[in-house]
């Protein structure tokens, strides 16, 4: 497996509310591997509070509310999932694919973990996997096949990670 560059930072998150960076990186790498991504990628992860993610949601999606996770892919897919035959994958000069950005709300993760009867670690893992799948073109907007396909991938990768 090629090495991926994963940049993470907390912004506006109290030290006792911070998410586990090693867990997030592990989930990103596991998802990329499970999806067959076979080139080195570069991703950034911002962990923020509800106010921070609300501002980003408003500015980039026109939705003036907080959310649990945002994904900003650098690639467009005609169908979900990595396709190693993609002819137009543009690697940087050092051979790394700029893959996208993820924003996680530490507050929402804590809140949803409690609501769903999960640990914060499980909720962090789920939302990290969920976000990477969005970067790979998966979507759950409609209730049809796309949502089912995304949920199946999430469950499979969570299971592989022991959740």
mmCIF file of C-alpha atoms in Angstrom:
data_model
loop_
_atom_site.group_PDB
_atom_site.id
_atom_site.type_symbol
_atom_site.label_atom_id
_atom_site.label_comp_id
_atom_site.label_asym_id
_atom_site.label_seq_id
_atom_site.Cartn_x
_atom_site.Cartn_y
_atom_site.Cartn_z
ATOM 1 C CA UNK A 1 0.000 0.000 0.000
ATOM 2 C CA UNK A 2 1.349 3.394 -0.955
ATOM 3 C CA UNK A 3 1.860 5.999 1.724
ATOM 4 C CA UNK A 4 -0.852 8.637 2.030
ATOM 5 C CA UNK A 5 -0.316 12.113 3.402
ATOM 6 C CA UNK A 6 -3.006 12.990 5.907
ATOM 7 C CA UNK A 7 -2.899 16.427 7.483
ATOM 8 C CA UNK A 8 -5.089 16.942 10.542
ATOM 9 C CA UNK A 9 -5.791 19.795 12.879
ATOM 10 C CA UNK A 10 -8.244 20.856 15.530
ATOM 11 C CA UNK A 11 -9.724 24.354 15.429
ATOM 12 C CA UNK A 12 -11.974 25.799 18.140
ATOM 13 C CA UNK A 13 -12.176 22.453 19.957
ATOM 14 C CA UNK A 14 -11.491 22.260 23.696
ATOM 15 C CA UNK A 15 -8.606 19.956 24.586
ATOM 16 C CA UNK A 16 -10.922 17.550 26.421
ATOM 17 C CA UNK A 17 -13.237 17.350 23.377
ATOM 18 C CA UNK A 18 -10.594 16.589 20.757
ATOM 19 C CA UNK A 19 -10.940 13.576 18.505
ATOM 20 C CA UNK A 20 -8.343 10.821 18.207
ATOM 21 C CA UNK A 21 -6.087 11.714 15.276
ATOM 22 C CA UNK A 22 -4.513 8.204 15.009
ATOM 23 C CA UNK A 23 -8.008 6.690 14.742
ATOM 24 C CA UNK A 24 -9.015 9.142 12.014
ATOM 25 C CA UNK A 25 -5.858 8.444 10.006
ATOM 26 C CA UNK A 26 -6.303 4.694 10.443
ATOM 27 C CA UNK A 27 -9.902 4.889 9.186
ATOM 28 C CA UNK A 28 -8.886 6.983 6.182
ATOM 29 C CA UNK A 29 -6.129 4.561 5.212
ATOM 30 C CA UNK A 30 -8.400 1.533 5.735
ATOM 31 C CA UNK A 31 -11.128 3.068 3.565
ATOM 32 C CA UNK A 32 -8.710 3.945 0.773
ATOM 33 C CA UNK A 33 -7.289 0.426 0.887
ATOM 34 C CA UNK A 34 -10.750 -1.192 0.957
ATOM 35 C CA UNK A 35 -11.726 0.871 -2.079
ATOM 36 C CA UNK A 36 -8.590 -0.089 -3.995
ATOM 37 C CA UNK A 37 -7.009 3.360 -4.125
ATOM 38 C CA UNK A 38 -3.536 2.439 -5.306
ATOM 39 C CA UNK A 39 -1.821 5.800 -5.647
ATOM 40 C CA UNK A 40 -0.466 7.959 -2.841
ATOM 41 C CA UNK A 41 -3.057 10.549 -1.839
ATOM 42 C CA UNK A 42 -3.059 13.773 0.102
ATOM 43 C CA UNK A 43 -6.020 14.627 2.332
ATOM 44 C CA UNK A 44 -6.629 17.246 4.950
ATOM 45 C CA UNK A 45 -8.899 16.854 7.956
ATOM 46 C CA UNK A 46 -10.188 19.782 9.960
ATOM 47 C CA UNK A 47 -11.835 18.993 13.281
ATOM 48 C CA UNK A 48 -13.903 21.918 14.474
ATOM 49 C CA UNK A 49 -16.930 22.855 16.559
ATOM 50 C CA UNK A 50 -20.549 23.279 15.464
ATOM 51 C CA UNK A 51 -20.086 26.993 14.776
ATOM 52 C CA UNK A 52 -17.092 26.336 12.542
ATOM 53 C CA UNK A 53 -18.774 23.617 10.504
ATOM 54 C CA UNK A 54 -21.977 25.673 10.279
ATOM 55 C CA UNK A 55 -20.018 28.554 8.754
ATOM 56 C CA UNK A 56 -18.364 26.246 6.218
ATOM 57 C CA UNK A 57 -21.695 24.570 5.416
ATOM 58 C CA UNK A 58 -23.252 27.995 4.808
ATOM 59 C CA UNK A 59 -20.330 29.342 2.777
ATOM 60 C CA UNK A 60 -19.776 26.294 0.542
ATOM 61 C CA UNK A 61 -23.164 24.595 0.358
ATOM 62 C CA UNK A 62 -25.590 27.438 1.071
ATOM 63 C CA UNK A 63 -27.012 25.546 4.073
ATOM 64 C CA UNK A 64 -27.113 27.681 7.220
ATOM 65 C CA UNK A 65 -26.959 24.901 9.804
ATOM 66 C CA UNK A 66 -24.366 22.738 11.468
ATOM 67 C CA UNK A 67 -23.750 19.204 10.312
ATOM 68 C CA UNK A 68 -21.593 16.279 11.391
ATOM 69 C CA UNK A 69 -19.215 16.096 8.433
ATOM 70 C CA UNK A 70 -18.394 17.877 5.199
ATOM 71 C CA UNK A 71 -16.430 16.434 2.286
ATOM 72 C CA UNK A 72 -14.741 18.442 -0.424
ATOM 73 C CA UNK A 73 -13.502 16.090 -3.175
ATOM 74 C CA UNK A 74 -10.827 17.111 -5.644
ATOM 75 C CA UNK A 75 -12.018 14.568 -8.234
ATOM 76 C CA UNK A 76 -15.347 13.974 -9.911
ATOM 77 C CA UNK A 77 -16.626 10.465 -10.551
ATOM 78 C CA UNK A 78 -19.163 9.291 -13.092
ATOM 79 C CA UNK A 79 -19.996 6.433 -10.719
ATOM 80 C CA UNK A 80 -19.011 5.890 -7.074
ATOM 81 C CA UNK A 81 -15.777 4.165 -6.210
ATOM 82 C CA UNK A 82 -12.167 4.294 -7.253
ATOM 83 C CA UNK A 83 -11.397 3.317 -10.792
ATOM 84 C CA UNK A 84 -7.696 2.596 -11.227
ATOM 85 C CA UNK A 85 -8.096 3.068 -14.983
ATOM 86 C CA UNK A 86 -9.000 6.739 -14.611
ATOM 87 C CA UNK A 87 -6.959 8.334 -17.404
ATOM 88 C CA UNK A 88 -7.073 11.907 -16.118
ATOM 89 C CA UNK A 89 -5.884 11.470 -12.532
ATOM 90 C CA UNK A 90 -3.535 14.408 -12.038
ATOM 91 C CA UNK A 91 -0.725 13.612 -9.638
ATOM 92 C CA UNK A 92 1.347 16.418 -8.182
ATOM 93 C CA UNK A 93 4.982 16.810 -9.203
ATOM 94 C CA UNK A 94 5.988 14.438 -6.401
ATOM 95 C CA UNK A 95 3.519 11.743 -7.490
ATOM 96 C CA UNK A 96 0.801 12.368 -4.908
ATOM 97 C CA UNK A 97 -2.888 12.742 -5.757
ATOM 98 C CA UNK A 98 -4.602 15.758 -4.164
ATOM 99 C CA UNK A 99 -7.658 13.840 -2.955
ATOM 100 C CA UNK A 100 -9.786 16.239 -0.939
ATOM 101 C CA UNK A 101 -10.693 17.761 2.384
ATOM 102 C CA UNK A 102 -12.776 16.506 5.281
ATOM 103 C CA UNK A 103 -14.318 18.575 8.059
ATOM 104 C CA UNK A 104 -15.597 16.858 11.211
ATOM 105 C CA UNK A 105 -17.639 18.443 13.993
ATOM 106 C CA UNK A 106 -16.347 17.183 17.350
ATOM 107 C CA UNK A 107 -19.548 18.459 18.983
ATOM 108 C CA UNK A 108 -21.847 16.592 16.579
ATOM 109 C CA UNK A 109 -19.795 13.418 16.937
ATOM 110 C CA UNK A 110 -20.149 13.535 20.719
ATOM 111 C CA UNK A 111 -23.881 14.308 20.465
ATOM 112 C CA UNK A 112 -24.629 11.632 17.858
ATOM 113 C CA UNK A 113 -22.587 8.997 19.682
ATOM 114 C CA UNK A 114 -24.772 9.527 22.733
ATOM 115 C CA UNK A 115 -27.999 9.543 20.664
ATOM 116 C CA UNK A 116 -27.010 6.365 18.800
ATOM 117 C CA UNK A 117 -25.653 4.502 21.832
ATOM 118 C CA UNK A 118 -22.146 4.472 20.362
ATOM 119 C CA UNK A 119 -18.760 5.401 21.704
ATOM 120 C CA UNK A 120 -17.165 8.571 20.390
ATOM 121 C CA UNK A 121 -14.536 6.350 18.774
ATOM 122 C CA UNK A 122 -17.127 4.366 16.836
ATOM 123 C CA UNK A 123 -18.927 7.535 15.743
ATOM 124 C CA UNK A 124 -15.606 9.104 14.703
ATOM 125 C CA UNK A 125 -14.726 5.993 12.706
ATOM 126 C CA UNK A 126 -18.121 5.890 11.016
ATOM 127 C CA UNK A 127 -18.108 9.554 10.010
ATOM 128 C CA UNK A 128 -14.510 9.410 8.811
ATOM 129 C CA UNK A 129 -15.283 6.409 6.598
ATOM 130 C CA UNK A 130 -18.493 8.099 5.457
ATOM 131 C CA UNK A 131 -16.580 11.216 4.462
ATOM 132 C CA UNK A 132 -13.856 9.345 2.555
ATOM 133 C CA UNK A 133 -16.564 7.496 0.636
ATOM 134 C CA UNK A 134 -18.027 10.888 -0.309
ATOM 135 C CA UNK A 135 -14.578 11.858 -1.596
ATOM 136 C CA UNK A 136 -14.782 8.718 -3.757
ATOM 137 C CA UNK A 137 -18.096 9.782 -5.278
ATOM 138 C CA UNK A 138 -20.503 7.816 -3.093
ATOM 139 C CA UNK A 139 -23.708 9.626 -2.213
ATOM 140 C CA UNK A 140 -26.811 9.024 -0.145
ATOM 141 C CA UNK A 141 -29.038 11.884 -1.251
ATOM 142 C CA UNK A 142 -31.675 9.636 -2.773
ATOM 143 C CA UNK A 143 -33.160 6.627 -1.037
ATOM 144 C CA UNK A 144 -32.257 4.322 -3.907
ATOM 145 C CA UNK A 145 -29.331 2.202 -4.937
ATOM 146 C CA UNK A 146 -26.686 4.861 -4.231
ATOM 147 C CA UNK A 147 -27.629 5.136 -0.578
ATOM 148 C CA UNK A 148 -27.765 1.357 -0.176
ATOM 149 C CA UNK A 149 -24.382 0.950 -1.866
ATOM 150 C CA UNK A 150 -22.809 3.581 0.387
ATOM 151 C CA UNK A 151 -24.294 2.041 3.561
ATOM 152 C CA UNK A 152 -23.005 -1.411 2.578
ATOM 153 C CA UNK A 153 -19.476 -0.063 2.076
ATOM 154 C CA UNK A 154 -19.613 1.789 5.408
ATOM 155 C CA UNK A 155 -20.701 -1.347 7.245
ATOM 156 C CA UNK A 156 -18.086 -3.516 5.563
ATOM 157 C CA UNK A 157 -15.219 -1.160 6.369
ATOM 158 C CA UNK A 158 -16.426 -0.614 9.947
ATOM 159 C CA UNK A 159 -16.535 -4.383 10.357
ATOM 160 C CA UNK A 160 -13.005 -4.744 8.964
ATOM 161 C CA UNK A 161 -11.889 -2.235 11.601
ATOM 162 C CA UNK A 162 -13.614 -4.159 14.392
ATOM 163 C CA UNK A 163 -16.574 -1.796 14.961
#
